[in-house]
PDB file of C-alpha atoms in Angstrom:
ATOM      1  CA  UNK A   2       6.155   7.346  23.108  1.00  0.00           C
ATOM      2  CA  UNK A   3       6.111  10.545  21.894  1.00  0.00           C
ATOM      3  CA  UNK A   4       2.888  12.701  20.926  1.00  0.00           C
ATOM      4  CA  UNK A   5       3.019  13.999  16.769  1.00  0.00           C
ATOM      5  CA  UNK A   6       2.559  16.778  15.705  1.00  0.00           C
ATOM      6  CA  UNK A   7       2.231  18.422  12.271  1.00  0.00           C
ATOM      7  CA  UNK A   8       2.991  22.089  11.955  1.00  0.00           C
ATOM      8  CA  UNK A   9       1.769  23.287   8.473  1.00  0.00           C
ATOM      9  CA  UNK A  10       2.679  26.971   6.596  1.00  0.00           C
ATOM     10  CA  UNK A  11       0.104  27.687   4.584  1.00  0.00           C
ATOM     11  CA  UNK A  12      -2.099  27.938   6.285  1.00  0.00           C
ATOM     12  CA  UNK A  13      -0.772  28.613   9.355  1.00  0.00           C
ATOM     13  CA  UNK A  14      -1.661  25.675  11.920  1.00  0.00           C
ATOM     14  CA  UNK A  15       0.132  22.740  14.468  1.00  0.00           C
ATOM     15  CA  UNK A  16      -2.480  19.885  14.611  1.00  0.00           C
ATOM     16  CA  UNK A  17      -1.821  16.844  16.821  1.00  0.00           C
ATOM     17  CA  UNK A  18      -1.956  13.726  14.672  1.00  0.00           C
ATOM     18  CA  UNK A  19      -3.551  11.750  17.882  1.00  0.00           C
ATOM     19  CA  UNK A  20      -4.808   9.309  15.436  1.00  0.00           C
ATOM     20  CA  UNK A  21      -1.261   8.161  14.921  1.00  0.00           C
ATOM     21  CA  UNK A  22      -0.268   4.846  16.019  1.00  0.00           C
ATOM     22  CA  UNK A  23       3.280   4.507  16.445  1.00  0.00           C
ATOM     23  CA  UNK A  24       4.811   1.017  15.312  1.00  0.00           C
ATOM     24  CA  UNK A  25       8.269   1.716  15.011  1.00  0.00           C
ATOM     25  CA  UNK A  26      10.654   4.086  16.291  1.00  0.00           C
ATOM     26  CA  UNK A  27      14.089   4.642  16.765  1.00  0.00           C
ATOM     27  CA  UNK A  28      16.845   7.434  16.592  1.00  0.00           C
ATOM     28  CA  UNK A  29      16.738   7.356  12.531  1.00  0.00           C
ATOM     29  CA  UNK A  30      12.884   6.144  11.126  1.00  0.00           C
ATOM     30  CA  UNK A  31       9.509   6.654  12.696  1.00  0.00           C
ATOM     31  CA  UNK A  32       6.788   4.108  11.703  1.00  0.00           C
ATOM     32  CA  UNK A  33       2.848   5.074  11.791  1.00  0.00           C
ATOM     33  CA  UNK A  34       0.042   3.703  11.338  1.00  0.00           C
ATOM     34  CA  UNK A  35      -3.160   6.372  11.085  1.00  0.00           C
ATOM     35  CA  UNK A  36      -6.954   7.504  10.067  1.00  0.00           C
ATOM     36  CA  UNK A  37      -6.938  10.687   8.546  1.00  0.00           C
ATOM     37  CA  UNK A  38      -7.889  13.756  11.153  1.00  0.00           C
ATOM     38  CA  UNK A  39     -10.815  14.975   9.045  1.00  0.00           C
ATOM     39  CA  UNK A  40     -13.087  12.096   6.951  1.00  0.00           C
ATOM     40  CA  UNK A  41     -12.195  12.070   3.593  1.00  0.00           C
ATOM     41  CA  UNK A  42     -13.831   9.831   0.322  1.00  0.00           C
ATOM     42  CA  UNK A  43     -10.055   9.113  -1.257  1.00  0.00           C
ATOM     43  CA  UNK A  44      -7.920   8.140   1.799  1.00  0.00           C
ATOM     44  CA  UNK A  45      -9.460   5.374   4.591  1.00  0.00           C
ATOM     45  CA  UNK A  46      -5.893   4.840   6.078  1.00  0.00           C
ATOM     46  CA  UNK A  47      -1.926   4.656   5.913  1.00  0.00           C
ATOM     47  CA  UNK A  48       1.184   3.543   7.262  1.00  0.00           C
ATOM     48  CA  UNK A  49       3.984   6.099   7.027  1.00  0.00           C
ATOM     49  CA  UNK A  50       7.821   6.144   7.410  1.00  0.00           C
ATOM     50  CA  UNK A  51       9.610   8.720   8.361  1.00  0.00           C
ATOM     51  CA  UNK A  52      12.850   9.047   7.844  1.00  0.00           C
ATOM     52  CA  UNK A  53      13.955  11.867  10.433  1.00  0.00           C
ATOM     53  CA  UNK A  54      17.352  12.727   9.402  1.00  0.00           C
ATOM     54  CA  UNK A  55      16.473  12.640   5.685  1.00  0.00           C
ATOM     55  CA  UNK A  56      13.297  14.635   6.269  1.00  0.00           C
ATOM     56  CA  UNK A  57      10.956  12.438   4.624  1.00  0.00           C
ATOM     57  CA  UNK A  58       7.532  11.458   4.883  1.00  0.00           C
ATOM     58  CA  UNK A  59       6.728   8.793   3.016  1.00  0.00           C
ATOM     59  CA  UNK A  60       2.664   7.640   3.233  1.00  0.00           C
ATOM     60  CA  UNK A  61       1.059   4.372   1.747  1.00  0.00           C
ATOM     61  CA  UNK A  62      -2.391   5.967   1.638  1.00  0.00           C
ATOM     62  CA  UNK A  63      -5.176   3.388   0.785  1.00  0.00           C
ATOM     63  CA  UNK A  64      -8.566   4.170  -0.687  1.00  0.00           C
ATOM     64  CA  UNK A  65     -12.120   2.438  -0.286  1.00  0.00           C
ATOM     65  CA  UNK A  66     -10.907  -0.026  -2.742  1.00  0.00           C
ATOM     66  CA  UNK A  67      -7.544  -0.868  -1.540  1.00  0.00           C
ATOM     67  CA  UNK A  68      -5.745   1.011  -3.769  1.00  0.00           C
ATOM     68  CA  UNK A  69      -2.685   2.491  -2.774  1.00  0.00           C
ATOM     69  CA  UNK A  70      -1.277   6.241  -3.270  1.00  0.00           C
ATOM     70  CA  UNK A  71       2.842   7.144  -2.060  1.00  0.00           C
ATOM     71  CA  UNK A  72       2.485  10.371  -0.754  1.00  0.00           C
ATOM     72  CA  UNK A  73       6.091  11.892   0.021  1.00  0.00           C
ATOM     73  CA  UNK A  74       6.516  14.636   2.508  1.00  0.00           C
ATOM     74  CA  UNK A  75       9.458  16.662   2.552  1.00  0.00           C
ATOM     75  CA  UNK A  76       9.623  17.680   6.697  1.00  0.00           C
ATOM     76  CA  UNK A  77      12.191  19.222   9.271  1.00  0.00           C
ATOM     77  CA  UNK A  78      11.563  17.113  12.352  1.00  0.00           C
ATOM     78  CA  UNK A  79      11.761  18.479  15.626  1.00  0.00           C
ATOM     79  CA  UNK A  80      11.826  16.425  18.990  1.00  0.00           C
ATOM     80  CA  UNK A  81      11.027  18.912  21.978  1.00  0.00           C
ATOM     81  CA  UNK A  82      12.558  16.699  25.043  1.00  0.00           C
ATOM     82  CA  UNK A  83      10.392  18.759  27.296  1.00  0.00           C
ATOM     83  CA  UNK A  84       6.883  17.845  25.767  1.00  0.00           C
ATOM     84  CA  UNK A  85       7.993  14.510  24.740  1.00  0.00           C
ATOM     85  CA  UNK A  86       6.544  15.510  21.390  1.00  0.00           C
ATOM     86  CA  UNK A  87       8.032  15.282  17.693  1.00  0.00           C
ATOM     87  CA  UNK A  88       7.256  18.345  15.443  1.00  0.00           C
ATOM     88  CA  UNK A  89       7.199  17.261  11.911  1.00  0.00           C
ATOM     89  CA  UNK A  90       7.261  20.548  10.125  1.00  0.00           C
ATOM     90  CA  UNK A  91       5.513  20.490   6.917  1.00  0.00           C
ATOM     91  CA  UNK A  92       8.170  22.044   4.235  1.00  0.00           C
ATOM     92  CA  UNK A  93       5.774  22.272   1.396  1.00  0.00           C
ATOM     93  CA  UNK A  94       7.044  20.152  -1.187  1.00  0.00           C
ATOM     94  CA  UNK A  95       5.336  16.819  -1.984  1.00  0.00           C
ATOM     95  CA  UNK A  96       6.309  13.761  -4.140  1.00  0.00           C
ATOM     96  CA  UNK A  97       3.164  11.489  -5.494  1.00  0.00           C
ATOM     97  CA  UNK A  98       3.454   8.023  -6.623  1.00  0.00           C
ATOM     98  CA  UNK A  99       0.629   6.922  -8.151  1.00  0.00           C
ATOM     99  CA  UNK A 100       0.658   2.916  -9.747  1.00  0.00           C
ATOM    100  CA  UNK A 101       0.470   3.845 -13.839  1.00  0.00           C
ATOM    101  CA  UNK A 102       0.535   7.243 -13.558  1.00  0.00           C
ATOM    102  CA  UNK A 103       3.762   9.614 -13.624  1.00  0.00           C
ATOM    103  CA  UNK A 104       5.389  11.222 -10.441  1.00  0.00           C
ATOM    104  CA  UNK A 105       4.455  14.626  -9.806  1.00  0.00           C
ATOM    105  CA  UNK A 106       6.019  17.258  -7.594  1.00  0.00           C
ATOM    106  CA  UNK A 107       3.588  19.395  -6.120  1.00  0.00           C
ATOM    107  CA  UNK A 108       3.939  22.417  -4.650  1.00  0.00           C
ATOM    108  CA  UNK A 109       6.874  24.245  -5.193  1.00  0.00           C
ATOM    109  CA  UNK A 110       5.135  27.367  -6.102  1.00  0.00           C
ATOM    110  CA  UNK A 111       3.767  27.487  -2.579  1.00  0.00           C
ATOM    111  CA  UNK A 112       7.252  26.964  -1.153  1.00  0.00           C
ATOM    112  CA  UNK A 113       8.159  30.299  -3.302  1.00  0.00           C
ATOM    113  CA  UNK A 114       5.258  32.436  -2.331  1.00  0.00           C
ATOM    114  CA  UNK A 115       5.839  31.255   1.662  1.00  0.00           C
ATOM    115  CA  UNK A 116       9.456  32.233   1.148  1.00  0.00           C
ATOM    116  CA  UNK A 117       8.064  35.571  -0.418  1.00  0.00           C
ATOM    117  CA  UNK A 118       5.608  35.908   2.457  1.00  0.00           C
ATOM    118  CA  UNK A 119       8.505  35.444   4.933  1.00  0.00           C
ATOM    119  CA  UNK A 120       6.396  32.230   6.170  1.00  0.00           C
ATOM    120  CA  UNK A 121       9.650  30.037   6.129  1.00  0.00           C
ATOM    121  CA  UNK A 122      13.347  30.967   6.419  1.00  0.00           C
ATOM    122  CA  UNK A 123      16.180  31.000   3.199  1.00  0.00           C
ATOM    123  CA  UNK A 124      17.359  27.590   5.274  1.00  0.00           C
ATOM    124  CA  UNK A 125      13.919  26.065   5.154  1.00  0.00           C
ATOM    125  CA  UNK A 126      13.599  27.012   1.580  1.00  0.00           C
ATOM    126  CA  UNK A 127      17.094  25.437   0.710  1.00  0.00           C
ATOM    127  CA  UNK A 128      16.217  22.306   2.951  1.00  0.00           C
ATOM    128  CA  UNK A 129      13.304  21.756   1.154  1.00  0.00           C
ATOM    129  CA  UNK A 130      15.023  21.883  -2.356  1.00  0.00           C
ATOM    130  CA  UNK A 131      17.750  19.609  -1.510  1.00  0.00           C
ATOM    131  CA  UNK A 132      15.512  17.444   0.611  1.00  0.00           C
ATOM    132  CA  UNK A 133      13.537  16.780  -2.427  1.00  0.00           C
ATOM    133  CA  UNK A 134      16.514  16.643  -4.610  1.00  0.00           C
ATOM    134  CA  UNK A 135      17.653  13.883  -2.397  1.00  0.00           C
ATOM    135  CA  UNK A 136      14.057  12.047  -2.450  1.00  0.00           C
ATOM    136  CA  UNK A 137      13.853  11.916  -6.565  1.00  0.00           C
ATOM    137  CA  UNK A 138      17.223  10.368  -6.522  1.00  0.00           C
ATOM    138  CA  UNK A 139      16.297   7.224  -4.294  1.00  0.00           C
ATOM    139  CA  UNK A 140      12.923   7.310  -6.186  1.00  0.00           C
ATOM    140  CA  UNK A 141      14.822   7.355  -9.730  1.00  0.00           C
ATOM    141  CA  UNK A 142      17.238   4.645  -8.445  1.00  0.00           C
ATOM    142  CA  UNK A 143      14.888   2.396  -5.859  1.00  0.00           C
ATOM    143  CA  UNK A 144      11.711   0.856  -6.054  1.00  0.00           C
ATOM    144  CA  UNK A 145      10.088   3.101  -3.450  1.00  0.00           C
ATOM    145  CA  UNK A 146       7.362   1.129  -2.732  1.00  0.00           C
ATOM    146  CA  UNK A 147       8.950  -2.300  -2.802  1.00  0.00           C
ATOM    147  CA  UNK A 148      11.204  -0.735  -0.412  1.00  0.00           C
ATOM    148  CA  UNK A 149       9.006   0.820   1.699  1.00  0.00           C
ATOM    149  CA  UNK A 150       6.747  -2.226   1.899  1.00  0.00           C
ATOM    150  CA  UNK A 151       9.772  -4.603   3.146  1.00  0.00           C
ATOM    151  CA  UNK A 152      10.997  -2.061   5.459  1.00  0.00           C
ATOM    152  CA  UNK A 153       7.760  -1.558   7.488  1.00  0.00           C
ATOM    153  CA  UNK A 154       7.052  -5.485   7.271  1.00  0.00           C
ATOM    154  CA  UNK A 155      10.429  -6.043   8.504  1.00  0.00           C
ATOM    155  CA  UNK A 156      10.724  -3.725  11.613  1.00  0.00           C
ATOM    156  CA  UNK A 157       7.213  -3.806  12.408  1.00  0.00           C
ATOM    157  CA  UNK A 158       4.300  -6.644  13.313  1.00  0.00           C
ATOM    158  CA  UNK A 159       1.777  -4.903  10.907  1.00  0.00           C
ATOM    159  CA  UNK A 160       2.970  -7.310   7.874  1.00  0.00           C
ATOM    160  CA  UNK A 161       4.173  -4.194   5.767  1.00  0.00           C
ATOM    161  CA  UNK A 162       1.951  -2.358   3.752  1.00  0.00           C
ATOM    162  CA  UNK A 163      -0.790  -4.550   2.464  1.00  0.00           C
ATOM    163  CA  UNK A 164      -1.211  -6.453   6.003  1.00  0.00           C
TER     164      UNK A 164
END
């Protein structure tokens, strides 16, 4: 199984996702379970479903009371065969779904700032916007929590998000 890394642009850092446990992987989807890299009061654990071609990392994050927040990262996934490593380049834009709350699109200002500072290319800026738009269209037409929960349950032995 490949090593997994997160690449952030603001602030720039490359972090190995050493706590991520790969539950399923094929050429289209990667599913991991994980605990936060740094201890947090608001996130105890999570499951991520990465759509490798679409550039969506959809995370179901559980708090101490078992409440789930759906946090969707827009990413550019790159595989390094020599290292057998997947790099998730965080393209800064995030979409958050909370039960009983409005959908939130976050950090478009950070994406613009990263572009202005030369931290991301024009191609990455456009890729982030296009991928976010496709994710929003999916969210508007699909019950994403149910869709992801069923997908994870069907592809793993974890029994989905609540298992």
